[in-house]
Short mmCIF file of C-alpha atoms in Angstrom, two decimals:
data_model
loop_
_atom_site.label_atom_id
_atom_site.label_comp_id
_atom_site.label_asym_id
_atom_site.label_seq_id
_atom_site.Cartn_x
_atom_site.Cartn_y
_atom_site.Cartn_z
CA MET G 1 0.00 0.00 0.00
CA ARG G 2 1.18 3.51 -0.72
CA ASN G 3 2.17 4.63 2.74
CA ILE G 4 -1.39 4.28 4.04
CA ASP G 5 -1.46 3.98 7.80
CA LYS G 6 -2.45 0.56 9.01
CA PHE G 7 -6.18 0.12 8.63
CA SER G 8 -7.99 -2.59 10.56
CA ARG G 9 -8.14 -5.86 8.61
CA ILE G 10 -11.93 -5.74 8.80
CA VAL G 11 -13.44 -2.30 8.19
CA SER G 12 -16.68 -1.15 9.81
CA GLY G 13 -19.06 0.30 7.21
CA THR G 14 -21.44 2.95 8.55
CA MET G 15 -24.00 3.13 5.73
CA THR G 16 -26.78 1.54 7.80
CA TRP G 17 -25.96 3.18 11.14
CA GLY G 18 -28.24 6.15 10.50
CA SER G 19 -31.45 6.91 8.64
CA TRP G 20 -30.71 4.47 5.82
CA GLY G 21 -30.82 1.56 8.24
CA ARG G 22 -30.90 1.04 11.97
CA GLN G 23 -31.38 4.71 12.95
CA LEU G 24 -29.10 4.27 15.93
CA SER G 25 -29.30 6.81 18.73
CA LYS G 26 -26.21 8.75 19.78
CA LYS G 27 -25.81 6.44 22.78
CA GLU G 28 -26.09 3.34 20.58
CA MET G 29 -23.55 4.73 18.13
CA VAL G 30 -21.08 5.41 20.93
CA GLU G 31 -21.53 1.86 22.23
CA LEU G 32 -21.09 0.42 18.75
CA MET G 33 -17.91 2.44 18.12
CA HIS G 34 -16.38 1.16 21.34
CA HIS G 35 -17.46 -2.39 20.54
CA CYS G 36 -15.85 -2.21 17.10
CA ILE G 37 -12.58 -0.89 18.52
CA GLU G 38 -12.53 -3.48 21.30
CA ASN G 39 -12.73 -6.17 18.60
CA GLY G 40 -10.03 -4.67 16.41
CA LEU G 41 -12.24 -2.81 13.93
CA THR G 42 -10.65 0.62 14.17
CA THR G 43 -11.37 1.79 10.61
CA PHE G 44 -14.77 3.33 9.88
CA ASP G 45 -15.98 3.71 6.30
CA HIS G 46 -18.29 6.61 5.43
CA ALA G 47 -19.64 8.44 2.40
CA ASP G 48 -21.15 11.91 2.31
CA ILE G 49 -24.39 10.53 0.82
CA TYR G 50 -25.12 8.00 3.60
CA GLY G 51 -28.39 8.79 5.30
CA SER G 52 -29.09 11.33 2.56
CA TYR G 53 -26.10 13.36 3.78
CA SER G 54 -26.94 12.92 7.49
CA THR G 55 -25.01 9.89 8.79
CA GLU G 56 -21.59 11.57 8.93
CA ALA G 57 -23.01 14.22 11.29
CA ASP G 58 -24.76 11.59 13.43
CA PHE G 59 -21.51 9.64 13.70
CA GLY G 60 -19.51 12.80 14.39
CA ASN G 61 -21.80 13.89 17.22
CA ALA G 62 -21.47 10.44 18.78
CA PHE G 63 -17.71 10.41 18.27
CA ALA G 64 -17.41 13.78 20.02
CA ASP G 65 -19.08 12.26 23.10
CA SER G 66 -17.35 8.89 22.92
CA GLY G 67 -14.04 9.66 24.60
CA ILE G 68 -12.29 7.83 21.76
CA LYS G 69 -8.96 9.35 20.75
CA ARG G 70 -8.75 10.39 17.10
CA GLU G 71 -5.37 8.70 16.73
CA ASP G 72 -6.92 5.37 17.72
CA ILE G 73 -9.26 5.21 14.70
CA GLN G 74 -9.11 5.73 10.95
CA LEU G 75 -11.85 7.57 9.07
CA VAL G 76 -12.61 6.98 5.39
CA SER G 77 -15.16 8.99 3.43
CA LYS G 78 -16.24 9.51 -0.17
CA CYS G 79 -17.53 12.32 -2.35
CA GLY G 80 -18.72 12.95 -5.88
CA ILE G 81 -22.31 11.65 -5.92
CA GLN G 82 -25.05 14.27 -5.93
CA LEU G 83 -28.44 12.91 -4.88
CA THR G 84 -31.89 14.46 -5.03
CA ARG G 85 -32.46 13.11 -1.52
CA GLY G 86 -31.03 15.46 1.07
CA ARG G 87 -30.04 18.15 -1.43
CA ASP G 88 -31.80 20.47 -3.84
CA ASN G 89 -30.82 18.61 -7.02
CA ARG G 90 -33.14 18.03 -9.99
CA ILE G 91 -31.47 14.74 -10.90
CA ASN G 92 -28.95 12.31 -9.44
CA HIS G 93 -25.53 13.03 -10.94
CA TYR G 94 -21.77 13.15 -10.31
CA GLN G 95 -19.73 16.28 -9.62
CA TYR G 96 -15.94 16.51 -9.55
CA ASP G 97 -14.96 20.13 -10.15
CA LYS G 98 -12.20 21.49 -7.94
CA ASP G 99 -14.36 23.71 -5.72
CA TYR G 100 -16.92 20.97 -5.13
CA ILE G 101 -14.38 18.31 -4.12
CA ILE G 102 -12.75 20.67 -1.62
CA TRP G 103 -16.11 21.84 -0.26
CA SER G 104 -17.38 18.28 0.06
CA ALA G 105 -14.28 17.10 1.91
CA GLU G 106 -14.49 20.05 4.29
CA GLN G 107 -18.16 19.28 4.93
CA SER G 108 -17.22 15.71 5.83
CA LEU G 109 -14.57 16.97 8.24
CA LYS G 110 -17.04 19.31 9.90
CA LYS G 111 -19.73 16.65 10.20
CA LEU G 112 -17.36 13.93 11.45
CA ARG G 113 -15.90 16.34 14.02
CA THR G 114 -12.33 15.73 12.92
CA ASP G 115 -9.46 17.73 11.42
CA HIS G 116 -8.49 15.12 8.84
CA LEU G 117 -9.64 12.09 6.87
CA ASP G 118 -7.28 9.15 6.67
CA LEU G 119 -8.60 8.37 3.19
CA LEU G 120 -10.88 10.27 0.80
CA LEU G 121 -12.36 8.32 -2.10
CA MET G 122 -13.95 9.56 -5.31
CA HIS G 123 -17.17 7.60 -4.95
CA ARG G 124 -18.06 6.69 -8.55
CA PRO G 125 -16.48 7.58 -11.89
CA SER G 126 -18.13 10.28 -13.96
CA PRO G 127 -17.97 10.36 -17.75
CA LEU G 128 -17.25 14.10 -17.40
CA MET G 129 -14.44 13.88 -14.85
CA ASP G 130 -11.28 15.85 -15.64
CA PRO G 131 -8.36 14.11 -13.90
CA PHE G 132 -6.22 17.23 -13.81
CA GLU G 133 -8.90 19.38 -12.20
CA MET G 134 -9.65 16.59 -9.71
CA ALA G 135 -5.94 16.34 -8.93
CA GLU G 136 -5.74 20.07 -8.18
CA ALA G 137 -8.41 19.71 -5.52
CA LEU G 138 -7.01 16.50 -4.08
CA GLN G 139 -3.46 17.83 -3.95
CA GLN G 140 -4.67 20.93 -2.13
CA LEU G 141 -6.44 18.74 0.44
CA LEU G 142 -3.30 16.61 0.85
CA ASP G 143 -1.01 19.62 1.19
CA SER G 144 -3.26 21.15 3.85
CA GLY G 145 -3.26 17.92 5.88
CA LYS G 146 -7.06 17.74 5.74
CA VAL G 147 -6.76 14.45 3.85
CA LYS G 148 -3.93 11.97 4.39
CA HIS G 149 -4.51 9.78 1.32
CA VAL G 150 -6.74 9.88 -1.76
CA GLY G 151 -8.26 7.05 -3.76
CA VAL G 152 -11.30 5.93 -5.71
CA SER G 153 -14.30 3.66 -5.42
CA ASN G 154 -15.91 1.61 -8.19
CA PHE G 155 -13.30 2.72 -10.76
CA THR G 156 -12.09 0.41 -13.53
CA PRO G 157 -8.33 0.00 -14.05
CA SER G 158 -8.45 2.35 -17.06
CA GLN G 159 -10.27 4.98 -15.01
CA VAL G 160 -7.67 4.62 -12.25
CA ALA G 161 -4.94 5.05 -14.88
CA LEU G 162 -6.70 8.18 -16.16
CA LEU G 163 -6.70 9.82 -12.72
CA GLU G 164 -3.18 8.61 -12.02
CA LYS G 165 -1.91 10.66 -14.95
CA ALA G 166 -2.47 13.59 -12.61
CA ILE G 167 -2.11 12.27 -9.04
CA PRO G 168 -1.18 8.98 -7.29
CA VAL G 169 -4.20 6.81 -6.42
CA SER G 170 -3.75 5.05 -3.10
CA ALA G 171 -6.87 2.87 -2.93
CA ASN G 172 -9.81 1.41 -4.83
CA GLN G 173 -12.95 0.22 -3.04
CA VAL G 174 -15.14 -2.02 -5.21
CA GLU G 175 -17.94 -4.52 -4.88
CA PHE G 176 -16.41 -7.95 -4.33
CA SER G 177 -17.54 -11.24 -2.84
CA LEU G 178 -17.73 -14.95 -3.58
CA THR G 179 -20.93 -14.23 -5.54
CA HIS G 180 -19.57 -11.09 -7.24
CA ASP G 181 -16.05 -12.01 -8.27
CA GLU G 182 -15.52 -9.82 -11.37
CA PRO G 183 -12.68 -7.73 -9.84
CA MET G 184 -10.51 -10.88 -9.86
CA TYR G 185 -10.92 -11.15 -13.63
CA ASP G 186 -11.35 -7.63 -15.01
CA GLY G 187 -7.95 -6.36 -13.93
CA THR G 188 -9.11 -4.41 -10.86
CA PHE G 189 -7.17 -6.42 -8.29
CA ASP G 190 -4.25 -6.96 -10.67
CA ASP G 191 -4.03 -3.16 -10.82
CA CYS G 192 -4.13 -2.90 -7.03
CA ILE G 193 -1.25 -5.36 -6.70
CA VAL G 194 0.88 -3.77 -9.42
CA GLY G 195 0.06 -0.22 -8.32
CA LYS G 196 0.45 -1.09 -4.61
CA ARG G 197 -3.04 0.25 -3.94
CA LEU G 198 -5.19 -0.56 -0.94
CA ALA G 199 -7.94 -2.89 -2.18
CA MET G 200 -11.24 -2.63 -0.31
CA ALA G 201 -14.42 -4.69 -0.82
CA TRP G 202 -17.92 -3.44 -0.17
CA SER G 203 -20.80 -5.93 0.16
CA PRO G 204 -18.32 -8.71 1.00
CA LEU G 205 -21.04 -11.27 1.76
CA GLY G 206 -22.55 -10.71 -1.69
CA ASP G 207 -26.06 -12.03 -2.24
CA PHE G 208 -25.46 -15.27 -0.35
CA PHE G 209 -27.91 -14.41 2.41
CA ARG G 210 -30.29 -12.44 0.15
CA GLU G 211 -30.87 -14.87 -2.69
CA LYS G 212 -32.16 -18.44 -2.59
CA ASN G 213 -31.10 -19.97 -5.89
CA GLU G 214 -29.09 -22.85 -7.34
CA ARG G 215 -25.81 -21.06 -6.74
CA THR G 216 -26.62 -20.52 -3.08
CA LYS G 217 -27.54 -24.20 -2.75
CA ARG G 218 -24.20 -25.25 -4.28
CA ILE G 219 -22.24 -22.98 -1.95
CA LYS G 220 -24.16 -24.16 1.11
CA LYS G 221 -23.42 -27.78 0.22
CA VAL G 222 -19.68 -27.10 0.05
CA MET G 223 -19.77 -24.96 3.18
CA GLY G 224 -21.29 -27.70 5.34
CA PRO G 225 -18.08 -29.66 5.98
CA LEU G 226 -15.96 -26.49 5.90
CA MET G 227 -17.94 -24.95 8.74
CA GLU G 228 -17.14 -28.01 10.84
CA LYS G 229 -13.51 -28.13 9.68
CA TYR G 230 -12.78 -24.48 10.51
CA GLY G 231 -15.22 -24.02 13.39
CA ALA G 232 -16.76 -21.13 11.49
CA ASP G 233 -20.14 -19.96 10.29
CA GLU G 234 -21.08 -19.09 6.72
CA SER G 235 -20.32 -15.37 6.97
CA GLN G 236 -16.85 -16.08 8.37
CA LEU G 237 -16.07 -18.44 5.50
CA LEU G 238 -17.19 -15.77 3.00
CA LEU G 239 -14.84 -13.23 4.61
CA ALA G 240 -11.96 -15.70 4.89
CA TRP G 241 -12.38 -16.45 1.18
CA ILE G 242 -11.86 -12.75 0.38
CA LEU G 243 -8.97 -12.36 2.80
CA LYS G 244 -6.92 -15.09 1.09
CA HIS G 245 -6.59 -13.11 -2.14
CA PRO G 246 -3.04 -11.75 -2.73
CA ALA G 247 -4.38 -8.22 -3.30
CA ASN G 248 -4.70 -8.13 0.52
CA ILE G 249 -8.32 -7.02 0.30
CA TYR G 250 -9.94 -5.21 3.21
CA PRO G 251 -13.64 -6.18 3.55
CA VAL G 252 -16.05 -3.41 4.58
CA ILE G 253 -18.78 -5.05 6.66
CA GLY G 254 -22.13 -3.33 7.04
CA THR G 255 -23.51 -5.05 10.13
CA THR G 256 -24.47 -3.24 13.32
CA SER G 257 -24.88 -6.53 15.20
CA LYS G 258 -22.33 -6.80 18.00
CA GLU G 259 -22.23 -10.59 17.65
CA ARG G 260 -21.62 -10.39 13.89
CA ILE G 261 -18.82 -7.89 14.50
CA ILE G 262 -17.13 -10.32 16.88
CA LEU G 263 -17.45 -13.17 14.37
CA SER G 264 -16.16 -10.97 11.53
CA ALA G 265 -13.11 -10.00 13.55
CA LYS G 266 -12.35 -13.67 14.18
CA ALA G 267 -12.59 -14.37 10.43
CA ALA G 268 -9.43 -12.30 9.99
CA GLU G 269 -7.55 -15.00 11.91
CA MET G 270 -8.70 -17.79 9.60
CA GLU G 271 -6.58 -19.23 6.79
CA LEU G 272 -8.46 -21.24 4.19
CA GLU G 273 -6.55 -24.09 2.61
CA LEU G 274 -5.96 -23.71 -1.11
CA GLN G 275 -8.32 -26.45 -2.27
CA ASP G 276 -11.06 -25.26 0.09
CA TRP G 277 -10.80 -21.79 -1.46
CA PHE G 278 -11.20 -23.27 -4.93
CA ALA G 279 -14.04 -25.50 -3.79
CA LEU G 280 -16.02 -22.40 -2.84
CA LEU G 281 -15.13 -20.66 -6.11
CA VAL G 282 -16.27 -23.66 -8.17
CA ALA G 283 -19.50 -23.90 -6.15
CA SER G 284 -20.25 -20.25 -6.81
CA GLN G 285 -19.44 -20.32 -10.53
CA GLY G 286 -21.16 -23.65 -11.14
CA HIS G 287 -18.34 -25.18 -13.15
CA ASP G 288 -14.84 -26.51 -12.65
CA VAL G 289 -11.89 -24.20 -13.28
CA PRO G 290 -10.94 -24.12 -17.00
#
């Protein structure tokens, strides 16, 4: 990784902490923050849009009352998506002009009650993005110390290369799981390895618990003996499968369940054997490796 401070191996995603999910009270957020940290999840993943632009402020207000030292956690946030929910926009769109990026990052700092972000990600690529104008904004944020590292989310390798013509890209957060494995094949994780970028995975459990189909049945069948072999549940096996990849992927988990957080943290200690990893891959894809 490009000089990124050590993030926790499992990252706590905050998308459902506020109005888009559990609607946790300030007291509940404080308790959940402490619980995450106690179990080794010290990195918290945000985006300005979460809760229709309200969750960062809810988290920040809780953080201010938590007694947690800023140096003991890492804060990630994202910008670039303009929603009609929470803002006076006529249509959902992307915005990456210099003034907007700087303003958005400063809004995140204010709402999160912090003087810096450990990582700022450009949330989704825009067909109108100008890498050199984006770089001006990002470099200004880096030079001021308001942002320690900059990266992207949901960018293809060619889009990363486009931005990197103007500024180093330290991370790429993409959708990745056993049931959504495209980043292993489309060059995304190859690019992370070659470019020494932090690879992060959102929705790391995929649709395993959401969909009941033939693929899920195949995976469950393979998981049966593996759960007994590793003393793990299904979600832990799904995380351990991701963690074995040589891109050193950091899963962003979305749960607010204290028990699930404990189990997720323990998954980071698991090491799947090679053939078990491939058994899960084959079960998901429905065919043997070529």
